[in-house]
Amino acid sequence: MQMPEVNECQVDACAYNTEHSCHALAITVGNSTHAECETFFKVSTKGGDPSATGHVGACKMSNCQHNVQFACQASGIVVGYAQKDIDCLTYAPA
């Protein structure tokens, strides 16, 4: 199984985001209330592997139509703002 790519990250403040591209090797999506990007954090320097594209390593949103046994099956995802939260915008309730 291949992990889906983070096709776009609209959260410029994230340490792993450079020019709307995620450079974390794998992110985790979801908590008990919404599909947040749990890998997000804000610091003044950028991190991750600049030559790599981020992937979804785990998804805790069992009620998403793309989720099979806590693994995302979407072809790719977009991370961005859902109100004030930083969420997987590809999340779709099952």
mmCIF file of C-alpha atoms in Angstrom, residues 18-88:
data_model
loop_
_atom_site.group_PDB
_atom_site.id
_atom_site.type_symbol
_atom_site.label_atom_id
_atom_site.label_comp_id
_atom_site.label_asym_id
_atom_site.label_seq_id
_atom_site.Cartn_x
_atom_site.Cartn_y
_atom_site.Cartn_z
ATOM 1 C CA THR A 18 7.664 25.505 2.026
ATOM 2 C CA GLU A 19 5.781 27.222 -0.802
ATOM 3 C CA HIS A 20 2.579 25.219 -0.070
ATOM 4 C CA SER A 21 4.429 21.922 -0.207
ATOM 5 C CA CYS A 22 4.629 19.610 2.821
ATOM 6 C CA HIS A 23 8.072 18.197 3.566
ATOM 7 C CA ALA A 24 7.259 16.010 6.575
ATOM 8 C CA LEU A 25 7.956 12.411 5.632
ATOM 9 C CA ALA A 26 4.564 11.370 7.047
ATOM 10 C CA ILE A 27 1.778 13.255 8.793
ATOM 11 C CA THR A 28 -0.919 12.082 11.174
ATOM 12 C CA VAL A 29 -4.484 13.247 10.618
ATOM 13 C CA GLY A 30 -7.297 13.355 13.116
ATOM 14 C CA ASN A 31 -8.297 13.459 16.732
ATOM 15 C CA SER A 32 -11.562 12.765 18.507
ATOM 16 C CA THR A 33 -13.349 15.843 17.158
ATOM 17 C CA HIS A 34 -12.068 16.705 13.695
ATOM 18 C CA ALA A 35 -9.585 15.877 10.923
ATOM 19 C CA GLU A 36 -6.768 18.094 12.141
ATOM 20 C CA CYS A 37 -3.194 17.761 10.951
ATOM 21 C CA GLU A 38 -1.567 16.600 14.169
ATOM 22 C CA THR A 39 1.896 17.040 12.656
ATOM 23 C CA PHE A 40 1.501 20.831 12.377
ATOM 24 C CA PHE A 41 3.661 23.002 14.555
ATOM 25 C CA LYS A 42 4.876 26.560 14.282
ATOM 26 C CA VAL A 43 8.519 27.562 14.700
ATOM 27 C CA SER A 44 10.704 30.184 13.066
ATOM 28 C CA THR A 45 12.772 27.669 11.075
ATOM 29 C CA LYS A 46 11.670 25.199 8.425
ATOM 30 C CA GLY A 47 12.155 21.456 8.790
ATOM 31 C CA GLY A 48 11.557 18.147 7.067
ATOM 32 C CA ASP A 49 13.285 16.848 3.984
ATOM 33 C CA PRO A 50 13.232 19.591 1.317
ATOM 34 C CA SER A 51 13.563 16.990 -1.441
ATOM 35 C CA ALA A 52 10.599 14.918 -0.187
ATOM 36 C CA THR A 53 6.859 15.349 -0.547
ATOM 37 C CA GLY A 54 4.785 14.728 2.569
ATOM 38 C CA HIS A 55 2.526 11.682 2.864
ATOM 39 C CA VAL A 56 -0.301 10.612 5.150
ATOM 40 C CA GLY A 57 1.166 8.064 7.527
ATOM 41 C CA ALA A 58 -1.884 7.585 9.737
ATOM 42 C CA CYS A 59 -5.466 8.778 9.838
ATOM 43 C CA LYS A 60 -7.502 8.506 13.022
ATOM 44 C CA MET A 61 -10.752 9.604 11.346
ATOM 45 C CA SER A 62 -12.496 6.228 11.176
ATOM 46 C CA ASN A 63 -15.674 7.940 9.962
ATOM 47 C CA CYS A 64 -14.019 9.259 6.773
ATOM 48 C CA GLN A 65 -14.927 7.580 3.497
ATOM 49 C CA HIS A 66 -11.218 7.437 2.588
ATOM 50 C CA ASN A 67 -10.220 5.639 5.805
ATOM 51 C CA VAL A 68 -9.642 1.876 5.803
ATOM 52 C CA GLN A 69 -8.238 0.489 9.041
ATOM 53 C CA PHE A 70 -6.835 3.934 9.955
ATOM 54 C CA ALA A 71 -4.969 4.238 6.646
ATOM 55 C CA CYS A 72 -5.966 6.919 4.146
ATOM 56 C CA GLN A 73 -6.996 5.581 0.745
ATOM 57 C CA ALA A 74 -7.465 8.959 -0.988
ATOM 58 C CA SER A 75 -5.298 9.547 -4.040
ATOM 59 C CA GLY A 76 -3.908 12.624 -2.275
ATOM 60 C CA ILE A 77 -4.990 15.214 0.271
ATOM 61 C CA VAL A 78 -5.015 18.960 0.869
ATOM 62 C CA VAL A 79 -4.272 20.444 4.282
ATOM 63 C CA GLY A 80 -5.587 23.882 5.131
ATOM 64 C CA TYR A 81 -7.729 25.984 7.400
ATOM 65 C CA ALA A 82 -11.207 24.858 8.440
ATOM 66 C CA GLN A 83 -12.245 27.939 10.408
ATOM 67 C CA LYS A 84 -9.332 28.303 12.872
ATOM 68 C CA ASP A 85 -8.299 24.648 12.750
ATOM 69 C CA ILE A 86 -5.620 23.151 10.518
ATOM 70 C CA ASP A 87 -7.359 20.167 8.953
ATOM 71 C CA CYS A 88 -7.299 17.635 6.181
#
